[in-house]
Short mmCIF file of C-alpha atoms and ligand atoms in Angstrom, two decimals:
data_model
loop_
_atom_site.label_atom_id
_atom_site.label_comp_id
_atom_site.label_asym_id
_atom_site.label_seq_id
_atom_site.Cartn_x
_atom_site.Cartn_y
_atom_site.Cartn_z
CA MET A 1 -16.77 20.70 6.80
CA PHE A 2 -13.26 21.75 7.89
CA GLY A 3 -13.48 25.45 6.95
CA ARG A 4 -11.72 26.63 10.10
CA GLY A 5 -9.13 23.87 9.67
CA VAL A 6 -7.81 21.04 11.80
CA CYS A 7 -5.70 21.93 14.82
CA VAL A 8 -3.16 19.22 15.74
CA ILE A 9 -1.78 19.62 19.27
CA GLY A 10 1.63 17.99 19.78
CA LEU A 11 3.95 17.98 16.74
CA GLY A 12 6.03 14.91 17.58
CA TYR A 13 6.38 11.48 15.99
CA ILE A 14 2.61 11.17 15.45
CA GLY A 15 1.25 14.73 15.34
CA LEU A 16 3.67 16.04 12.73
CA PRO A 17 3.29 13.18 10.22
CA THR A 18 -0.50 13.30 10.65
CA SER A 19 -0.46 17.09 10.10
CA ALA A 20 1.63 16.70 6.95
CA VAL A 21 -0.62 13.98 5.52
CA LEU A 22 -3.80 15.98 6.20
CA ALA A 23 -2.25 19.18 4.80
CA ASN A 24 -1.15 17.35 1.67
CA HIS A 25 -4.79 16.30 1.20
CA GLY A 26 -5.76 19.97 0.99
CA ILE A 27 -6.94 20.41 4.58
CA VAL A 28 -5.80 23.55 6.41
CA VAL A 29 -3.77 22.29 9.35
CA LYS A 30 -2.80 24.50 12.28
CA GLY A 31 -0.11 22.65 14.24
CA VAL A 32 0.50 23.51 17.89
CA ASP A 33 3.51 22.70 20.04
CA ILE A 34 4.80 24.08 23.34
CA ASN A 35 8.38 23.94 21.97
CA GLU A 36 9.14 27.22 20.15
CA GLN A 37 12.07 25.67 18.30
CA THR A 38 9.84 22.92 16.91
CA VAL A 39 7.33 25.55 15.78
CA ALA A 40 10.04 27.66 14.12
CA SER A 41 11.60 24.78 12.23
CA ILE A 42 8.25 23.50 10.94
CA ASN A 43 7.30 26.99 9.72
CA ALA A 44 10.65 27.03 7.89
CA GLY A 45 9.62 23.76 6.22
CA GLU A 46 12.12 21.75 8.25
CA VAL A 47 11.58 18.64 10.33
CA PRO A 48 13.03 18.30 13.84
CA ILE A 49 12.78 14.47 13.83
CA VAL A 50 14.09 11.75 11.52
CA GLU A 51 11.46 9.66 9.74
CA PRO A 52 11.61 8.52 6.11
CA ASP A 53 9.67 10.80 3.69
CA LEU A 54 8.48 13.13 6.47
CA ASP A 55 10.80 15.99 5.46
CA ALA A 56 9.46 16.17 1.90
CA ALA A 57 5.84 15.93 3.11
CA VAL A 58 6.31 18.78 5.64
CA ALA A 59 8.28 20.97 3.23
CA GLY A 60 5.59 20.46 0.55
CA ALA A 61 2.69 21.25 2.88
CA VAL A 62 4.39 24.36 4.30
CA ALA A 63 5.27 25.60 0.79
CA ARG A 64 1.63 25.03 -0.29
CA GLY A 65 0.47 27.07 2.70
CA THR A 66 -1.77 24.33 4.13
CA LEU A 67 0.46 23.62 7.15
CA THR A 68 1.49 26.23 9.72
CA ALA A 69 2.69 25.85 13.30
CA GLN A 70 2.20 27.99 16.39
CA VAL A 71 2.52 27.88 20.17
CA GLY A 72 -1.01 28.98 21.17
CA VAL A 73 -4.18 27.02 20.34
CA PRO A 74 -6.17 28.67 17.51
CA GLU A 75 -9.84 28.21 16.60
CA ALA A 76 -10.53 25.20 14.39
CA ASP A 77 -13.31 22.77 13.46
CA VAL A 78 -11.37 19.72 14.63
CA PHE A 79 -8.80 19.35 17.41
CA MET A 80 -6.49 16.33 17.40
CA VAL A 81 -4.50 15.74 20.56
CA ALA A 82 -1.25 13.82 19.95
CA VAL A 83 0.80 14.51 23.07
CA PRO A 84 2.89 12.02 25.11
CA THR A 85 1.24 9.74 27.68
CA PRO A 86 4.20 8.45 29.72
CA PHE A 87 3.97 6.84 33.15
CA ARG A 88 5.09 8.20 36.47
CA ASP A 89 6.55 6.45 39.54
CA GLY A 90 4.90 3.13 40.23
CA HIS A 91 4.02 2.78 36.52
CA GLN A 92 0.88 4.91 36.91
CA PRO A 93 -0.25 6.69 33.71
CA ASP A 94 0.69 10.36 33.51
CA LEU A 95 -2.14 12.14 31.70
CA SER A 96 -0.91 15.65 32.51
CA TYR A 97 -0.02 16.49 28.88
CA VAL A 98 -3.46 15.36 27.69
CA GLU A 99 -5.12 17.37 30.44
CA GLN A 100 -3.08 20.48 29.65
CA ALA A 101 -3.86 20.23 25.90
CA THR A 102 -7.56 19.61 26.62
CA ARG A 103 -7.92 22.54 28.99
CA SER A 104 -6.20 24.89 26.54
CA LEU A 105 -8.26 23.89 23.52
CA ALA A 106 -11.42 24.26 25.63
CA GLN A 107 -10.83 28.02 25.69
CA VAL A 108 -11.38 28.45 21.93
CA LEU A 109 -14.46 26.23 21.53
CA ARG A 110 -17.66 27.83 20.22
CA GLY A 111 -19.81 24.71 19.76
CA GLY A 112 -19.88 22.44 16.70
CA GLU A 113 -16.28 21.23 17.04
CA LEU A 114 -14.90 17.69 17.09
CA VAL A 115 -12.13 16.80 19.58
CA ILE A 116 -10.08 13.66 18.88
CA LEU A 117 -7.60 12.01 21.24
CA GLU A 118 -4.84 10.22 19.28
CA SER A 119 -2.42 9.59 22.15
CA THR A 120 -2.32 6.01 23.44
CA SER A 121 -4.28 6.20 26.68
CA PRO A 122 -5.76 4.09 29.49
CA PRO A 123 -9.45 3.13 29.16
CA GLY A 124 -11.64 6.04 30.25
CA THR A 125 -9.28 8.83 29.16
CA THR A 126 -11.49 10.05 26.29
CA GLU A 127 -14.41 10.35 28.68
CA GLN A 128 -12.15 12.12 31.16
CA MET A 129 -11.25 14.59 28.38
CA SER A 130 -14.92 15.36 27.94
CA VAL A 131 -15.19 15.99 31.70
CA TRP A 132 -12.16 18.35 31.61
CA LEU A 133 -13.70 20.22 28.66
CA ALA A 134 -16.97 20.62 30.56
CA GLU A 135 -15.13 21.90 33.64
CA GLU A 136 -13.50 24.60 31.51
CA ARG A 137 -16.66 25.38 29.53
CA PRO A 138 -19.81 25.04 31.65
CA ASP A 139 -21.57 27.08 28.92
CA LEU A 140 -21.33 24.16 26.41
CA ARG A 141 -22.81 20.63 26.32
CA PHE A 142 -20.36 17.67 26.09
CA PRO A 143 -21.07 14.01 25.25
CA HIS A 144 -20.28 12.39 28.63
CA ASP A 145 -23.28 14.04 30.26
CA HIS A 146 -25.31 15.15 27.22
CA PRO A 147 -25.02 12.03 25.00
CA ASP A 148 -28.20 12.94 23.05
CA ASP A 149 -27.40 16.52 22.12
CA PRO A 150 -23.75 17.41 22.69
CA GLU A 151 -22.51 20.69 21.22
CA VAL A 152 -18.92 19.40 21.02
CA LEU A 153 -18.12 15.85 19.87
CA VAL A 154 -15.33 13.79 21.44
CA ALA A 155 -13.67 10.64 20.02
CA HIS A 156 -10.55 8.50 20.31
CA CYS A 157 -8.54 7.33 17.32
CA PRO A 158 -5.36 5.63 18.54
CA GLU A 159 -2.29 5.93 16.32
CA ARG A 160 -0.88 2.54 15.27
CA VAL A 161 2.04 3.40 12.99
CA LEU A 162 5.47 1.80 13.21
CA PRO A 163 8.42 4.20 13.63
CA GLY A 164 10.46 3.97 10.44
CA ARG A 165 7.31 3.37 8.33
CA ILE A 166 5.06 6.12 9.69
CA MET A 167 4.31 7.95 6.42
CA LEU A 168 3.31 4.71 4.72
CA GLU A 169 1.38 3.12 7.59
CA LEU A 170 -0.56 6.35 8.33
CA VAL A 171 -2.23 5.94 4.96
CA THR A 172 -2.40 2.15 4.63
CA ASN A 173 -3.18 0.85 8.16
CA ASP A 174 -6.75 0.26 9.30
CA ARG A 175 -7.92 2.84 11.86
CA LEU A 176 -10.04 2.35 14.95
CA VAL A 177 -12.38 5.25 15.69
CA GLY A 178 -14.08 5.14 19.07
CA GLY A 179 -16.71 7.74 19.90
CA LEU A 180 -18.21 8.76 23.21
CA THR A 181 -21.43 8.52 21.17
CA PRO A 182 -22.02 6.88 17.76
CA GLU A 183 -22.29 10.37 16.20
CA CYS A 184 -18.86 11.32 17.66
CA ALA A 185 -17.34 8.23 16.02
CA ARG A 186 -19.11 8.83 12.71
CA ARG A 187 -17.85 12.43 12.46
CA ALA A 188 -14.29 11.42 13.38
CA ALA A 189 -14.35 8.60 10.81
CA GLU A 190 -15.18 11.16 8.08
CA LEU A 191 -11.91 12.95 8.81
CA TYR A 192 -9.78 9.78 8.73
CA ARG A 193 -11.41 8.67 5.48
CA VAL A 194 -9.90 11.78 3.85
CA PHE A 195 -6.45 10.15 3.86
CA CYS A 196 -6.74 6.59 5.19
CA ARG A 197 -6.87 3.85 2.56
CA GLY A 198 -7.30 1.09 5.16
CA ASP A 199 -10.63 0.31 6.82
CA VAL A 200 -11.92 2.90 9.27
CA ILE A 201 -13.63 0.84 11.96
CA ILE A 202 -16.16 2.44 14.26
CA THR A 203 -16.49 1.47 17.93
CA ASP A 204 -16.88 3.11 21.34
CA ALA A 205 -14.07 5.16 22.87
CA ALA A 206 -13.10 2.81 25.73
CA SER A 207 -12.92 -0.23 23.41
CA ALA A 208 -10.66 1.71 21.03
CA GLU A 209 -8.45 2.75 23.96
CA MET A 210 -8.20 -0.84 25.20
CA ALA A 211 -7.65 -2.34 21.72
CA LYS A 212 -4.59 -0.14 21.19
CA LEU A 213 -3.13 -1.21 24.56
CA VAL A 214 -3.85 -4.84 23.72
CA GLU A 215 -1.92 -4.59 20.43
CA ASN A 216 1.26 -3.45 22.13
CA SER A 217 0.82 -5.77 25.11
CA PHE A 218 0.36 -8.73 22.77
CA ARG A 219 3.69 -7.86 21.23
CA ASP A 220 5.38 -7.32 24.60
CA VAL A 221 4.19 -10.66 26.02
CA ASN A 222 5.37 -12.48 22.90
CA ILE A 223 8.79 -10.79 22.93
CA ALA A 224 9.08 -11.67 26.63
CA PHE A 225 8.41 -15.30 25.73
CA ALA A 226 11.26 -15.17 23.18
CA ASN A 227 13.56 -13.46 25.69
CA GLU A 228 12.77 -16.06 28.33
CA LEU A 229 13.55 -18.81 25.82
CA ALA A 230 16.89 -17.09 25.09
CA ALA A 231 17.87 -17.27 28.76
CA VAL A 232 16.70 -20.89 29.06
CA CYS A 233 18.60 -21.94 25.92
CA GLU A 234 21.71 -20.12 27.11
CA GLN A 235 21.65 -22.17 30.30
CA LEU A 236 21.08 -25.39 28.34
CA ASN A 237 23.80 -24.46 25.84
CA LEU A 238 21.37 -24.41 22.91
CA ASP A 239 21.12 -21.92 20.06
CA VAL A 240 17.80 -20.13 20.71
CA TRP A 241 17.44 -18.99 17.10
CA GLU A 242 17.81 -22.54 15.87
CA VAL A 243 15.22 -23.71 18.41
CA ILE A 244 12.78 -20.91 17.45
CA ALA A 245 13.27 -21.50 13.72
CA LEU A 246 12.45 -25.18 14.24
CA ALA A 247 9.40 -24.48 16.43
CA ASN A 248 8.16 -21.90 13.90
CA LYS A 249 7.95 -24.63 11.28
CA HIS A 250 4.71 -25.62 13.04
CA PRO A 251 1.78 -24.03 11.17
CA ARG A 252 0.32 -22.44 14.30
CA VAL A 253 3.53 -21.30 16.03
CA ASN A 254 5.21 -17.95 15.42
CA VAL A 255 7.68 -17.10 18.18
CA LEU A 256 9.13 -13.57 17.93
CA ASN A 257 12.82 -12.65 18.18
CA PRO A 258 14.79 -12.41 21.40
CA GLY A 259 16.96 -9.34 21.83
CA PRO A 260 18.61 -7.10 24.42
CA GLY A 261 15.20 -5.86 25.67
CA VAL A 262 12.23 -3.82 24.49
CA GLY A 263 12.67 -0.12 23.85
CA GLY A 264 10.83 2.88 22.48
CA HIS A 265 7.95 4.82 24.00
CA CYS A 266 5.17 2.40 23.14
CA ILE A 267 5.57 -1.31 23.75
CA ALA A 268 7.58 -0.76 26.94
CA VAL A 269 4.96 1.67 28.30
CA ASP A 270 1.45 0.73 27.14
CA PRO A 271 1.16 -2.64 28.94
CA TRP A 272 1.55 -0.78 32.24
CA PHE A 273 -1.69 1.11 31.44
CA ILE A 274 -3.54 -2.22 31.42
CA VAL A 275 -1.79 -3.27 34.64
CA ALA A 276 -2.76 0.04 36.27
CA SER A 277 -6.40 -0.40 35.15
CA ALA A 278 -6.83 -3.95 36.51
CA PRO A 279 -3.76 -4.91 38.58
CA GLU A 280 -5.16 -8.10 40.08
CA HIS A 281 -6.05 -9.56 36.67
CA SER A 282 -2.96 -8.65 34.64
CA ARG A 283 -0.23 -10.85 36.12
CA LEU A 284 1.00 -12.17 32.78
CA ILE A 285 1.24 -8.68 31.27
CA ARG A 286 3.15 -7.40 34.30
CA THR A 287 5.53 -10.37 34.30
CA ALA A 288 6.25 -9.89 30.59
CA ARG A 289 7.22 -6.29 31.30
CA GLU A 290 9.52 -7.44 34.08
CA VAL A 291 11.13 -10.12 31.88
CA ASN A 292 11.81 -7.61 29.10
CA ASP A 293 13.05 -4.92 31.49
CA ALA A 294 15.51 -7.42 33.00
CA ARG A 295 17.13 -8.21 29.63
CA PRO A 296 19.72 -5.38 29.48
CA ALA A 297 21.16 -6.42 32.86
CA HIS A 298 21.25 -10.04 31.73
CA VAL A 299 23.12 -9.15 28.53
CA ALA A 300 25.56 -6.89 30.40
CA ARG A 301 26.32 -9.72 32.86
CA ARG A 302 26.86 -12.15 30.02
CA VAL A 303 29.37 -9.81 28.33
CA SER A 304 31.09 -9.19 31.64
CA TYR A 305 31.61 -12.96 32.17
CA SER A 306 32.98 -13.31 28.61
CA VAL A 307 35.85 -10.80 28.80
CA GLU A 308 39.17 -10.48 30.63
CA GLN A 309 40.23 -7.66 32.94
CA GLY A 310 40.99 -4.46 30.96
CA ALA A 311 39.49 -5.75 27.69
CA VAL A 312 38.29 -3.52 24.85
CA VAL A 313 34.65 -4.24 24.00
CA ALA A 314 32.88 -3.05 20.84
CA CYS A 315 29.13 -2.48 21.32
CA LEU A 316 27.40 -2.28 17.95
CA GLY A 317 24.16 -0.26 17.93
CA LEU A 318 22.52 2.09 20.44
CA ALA A 319 19.13 2.76 18.80
CA PHE A 320 16.06 1.03 20.22
CA LYS A 321 15.66 -0.99 17.03
CA ALA A 322 17.12 -1.47 13.55
CA ASP A 323 17.70 1.28 11.02
CA ILE A 324 16.37 4.24 13.00
CA ASP A 325 18.13 7.05 14.90
CA ASP A 326 15.83 6.91 17.93
CA LEU A 327 17.72 6.22 21.17
CA ARG A 328 14.75 6.88 23.47
CA GLU A 329 14.31 4.16 26.10
CA SER A 330 16.82 2.04 24.22
CA PRO A 331 17.79 -1.26 25.88
CA SER A 332 21.12 -1.10 24.00
CA VAL A 333 22.05 2.16 25.72
CA GLU A 334 21.15 0.48 29.00
CA VAL A 335 23.39 -2.53 28.25
CA VAL A 336 26.37 -0.22 27.62
CA ARG A 337 25.60 1.84 30.73
CA LEU A 338 25.29 -1.22 32.98
CA LEU A 339 28.40 -2.87 31.53
CA GLY A 340 30.47 0.31 31.99
CA ALA A 341 29.20 0.76 35.55
CA ALA A 342 29.88 -2.86 36.55
CA ARG A 343 33.27 -3.07 34.81
CA PRO A 344 35.16 0.24 35.00
CA ASP A 345 38.28 -1.67 33.86
CA LEU A 346 36.82 -2.13 30.36
CA THR A 347 37.19 0.23 27.39
CA ILE A 348 33.83 0.34 25.62
CA LEU A 349 33.75 1.42 21.98
CA ALA A 350 30.15 2.19 21.09
CA VAL A 351 29.09 2.30 17.43
CA GLU A 352 25.87 3.98 16.29
CA PRO A 353 25.94 5.04 12.62
CA HIS A 354 22.70 7.06 13.02
CA VAL A 355 23.92 9.57 15.63
CA GLU A 356 26.87 11.92 15.98
CA ARG A 357 27.25 11.93 19.75
CA LEU A 358 26.61 9.64 22.66
CA PRO A 359 23.29 10.02 24.48
CA GLU A 360 23.39 11.60 27.93
CA PRO A 361 23.76 8.59 30.24
CA LEU A 362 26.81 7.45 28.24
CA GLU A 363 28.38 10.80 27.37
CA SER A 364 29.47 11.40 30.94
CA GLN A 365 30.47 7.77 31.56
CA ALA A 366 34.23 7.15 31.82
CA GLY A 367 35.59 4.49 29.49
CA VAL A 368 32.81 4.80 26.87
CA SER A 369 33.37 6.50 23.50
CA LEU A 370 31.57 6.68 20.14
CA VAL A 371 33.66 5.40 17.24
CA SER A 372 33.25 4.08 13.69
CA VAL A 373 32.53 0.40 13.15
CA GLU A 374 35.96 -0.04 11.55
CA THR A 375 37.78 1.40 14.58
CA ALA A 376 35.66 -0.64 16.97
CA LEU A 377 36.37 -3.94 15.20
CA ASP A 378 40.02 -3.09 14.79
CA LYS A 379 40.66 -2.23 18.44
CA SER A 380 38.41 -4.69 20.33
CA GLU A 381 38.68 -8.26 21.58
CA CYS A 382 34.94 -8.68 22.08
CA VAL A 383 32.05 -7.58 19.84
CA VAL A 384 28.55 -7.21 21.28
CA LEU A 385 25.85 -6.91 18.63
CA LEU A 386 22.97 -4.92 20.13
CA VAL A 387 21.00 -3.60 17.12
CA ASP A 388 20.47 -5.35 13.79
CA HIS A 389 21.20 -2.24 11.67
CA ALA A 390 21.77 -2.91 7.95
CA GLU A 391 25.39 -1.71 8.32
CA PHE A 392 26.11 -4.51 10.79
CA ARG A 393 24.23 -7.11 8.80
CA ALA A 394 26.53 -6.34 5.86
CA LEU A 395 29.79 -6.86 7.80
CA ALA A 396 32.11 -9.43 6.25
CA PRO A 397 32.55 -12.50 8.49
CA SER A 398 36.34 -12.01 8.18
CA SER A 399 36.07 -8.64 10.02
CA LEU A 400 34.67 -10.51 13.05
CA ALA A 401 37.22 -13.32 13.08
CA GLY A 402 39.25 -13.61 16.27
CA HIS A 403 36.71 -11.71 18.40
CA VAL A 404 34.64 -13.05 21.25
CA ILE A 405 31.09 -12.48 19.95
CA VAL A 406 27.92 -11.80 21.92
CA ASP A 407 25.20 -11.54 19.29
CA THR A 408 21.96 -10.52 21.07
CA ARG A 409 19.94 -10.43 17.83
CA GLY A 410 21.08 -13.66 16.16
CA LEU A 411 22.28 -11.57 13.23
CA TRP A 412 25.49 -13.39 12.46
CA ARG A 413 24.53 -16.96 13.17
CA GLN A 414 24.91 -19.32 10.26
CA PRO A 415 21.49 -20.64 9.21
CA THR A 416 21.36 -24.43 9.34
N1 SAJ B 1 11.62 -6.33 19.50
C1 SAJ B 1 12.24 -7.53 19.89
N2 SAJ B 1 11.85 -8.69 19.27
C2 SAJ B 1 10.91 -8.71 18.29
C3 SAJ B 1 10.29 -7.50 17.90
C4 SAJ B 1 10.66 -6.32 18.53
O1 SAJ B 1 13.10 -7.56 20.78
O2 SAJ B 1 10.62 -9.80 17.77
C5 SAJ B 1 12.00 -5.07 20.18
C6 SAJ B 1 12.61 -4.03 19.22
O3 SAJ B 1 13.97 -4.24 19.05
C7 SAJ B 1 12.29 -2.74 19.96
C8 SAJ B 1 10.92 -3.03 20.62
O4 SAJ B 1 10.81 -4.45 20.64
O5 SAJ B 1 13.23 -2.47 20.98
C9 SAJ B 1 9.72 -2.44 19.90
O6 SAJ B 1 9.88 -2.47 18.50
P1 SAJ B 1 8.70 -2.75 17.44
O7 SAJ B 1 9.28 -2.53 16.09
O8 SAJ B 1 8.08 -4.07 17.65
O9 SAJ B 1 7.56 -1.69 17.79
P2 SAJ B 1 7.56 -0.06 18.00
O10 SAJ B 1 7.64 0.22 19.47
O11 SAJ B 1 8.51 0.64 17.12
O12 SAJ B 1 6.06 0.29 17.48
C10 SAJ B 1 4.94 -0.32 18.12
C11 SAJ B 1 4.03 -0.92 17.02
N3 SAJ B 1 3.04 -1.80 17.64
C12 SAJ B 1 2.85 -3.07 17.18
O13 SAJ B 1 3.50 -3.58 16.30
C13 SAJ B 1 1.74 -3.84 17.85
C14 SAJ B 1 3.36 0.19 16.25
O14 SAJ B 1 2.43 -0.33 15.31
C15 SAJ B 1 2.65 1.15 17.21
O15 SAJ B 1 2.00 2.22 16.52
C16 SAJ B 1 3.70 1.74 18.13
O16 SAJ B 1 4.27 0.66 18.88
C17 SAJ B 1 3.02 2.76 19.03
O17 SAJ B 1 3.16 3.97 18.75
O18 SAJ B 1 2.29 2.37 19.94
#
């Protein structure tokens, strides 16, 4: 069935792990990326990103000869598109990477192939892919306008894995497979059943697109609720974690954790795709985004009020969440940036055990440096906990004594 192999376009946080898992199940995987360095390191059996167990999986697949990488799109039986879908100004979805990947794979189609969109996308994108394919290849029949006898099948299977647990969740999570026709979904499901031990659930493409957006929006709205409670409790001089722990004793209540904001490329982005699709009906989703986006400024203001002129402030954690090295769209980086900009009199000692240098917005910022946790605690008057990394969880209470503490994650509070 996959004699010409599976071509995975986009070898990032989703495409590369998926390629490695498929290749380790004996499928010939031809990975494609526009970045020549990424291609070179994968062909050398190395991994350009940090994700537990990914390095061994890639090295094994490359050594076995089932995984190769290249810049141009080769012929294959299946094409999986796993490229970024960010938003542009005004929070409108930017589908240019999907379009570019689609138009390039169209060139090598012969008929009989299956094209799968994995990137999280606004409802209608899979159908749009089929239209782009048809524009490039008027000689072939595609499912959007030939639903009864398409020569190329098109489906959507949104990725749902959690960074930090990708290799595990790729295999164990349930998968949604939405086809432009039932046959498109059925064929795509066959591929996922090769490696997926969870249920493979068949639906239509637009429902699969929307379900993925709903998952991340559900999370965003619930985190916004927790963040709003944090601000309310701060004003009322209450401990928000105590209040949430008490409320969560109710059998049907499960409030999430407040924090310095929502980061990463998923939860902070995907709700905007729903807002863009139906702006007049998505007020709650939009407001949640605004609440979460306002958190870093709120935390920076709170720290600023808590410290004297010329103080030394330790900021613990820059990653977008615990125990990963990913600083993309990190609210913690934003807190440090805003604090440094508002208070040039402060010395800010940033600690991030998972990176060796400051990310760009902070590297060029006067008064901010990257130091070890020991140095930061030793030299500072105020400690701001931004990420609940294991290293910070393990700190002895005595090392924090005498500091003003702003704990945005409730990590060091004493349980009652
Ligand atoms: N966060 C809080 N409070 C919480 C939970 C999270 O402030 O109670 C913050 C985190 O610190 C982080 C952000 O939210 O900054 C997002 O972290 P996360 O661990 O909740 O999620 P992601 O972005 O790493 O991965 C999400 C997952 N989606 C869901 O759990 C519904 C994952 O399954 C998706 O595959 C991924 O988005 C994606 O690629 O879309």
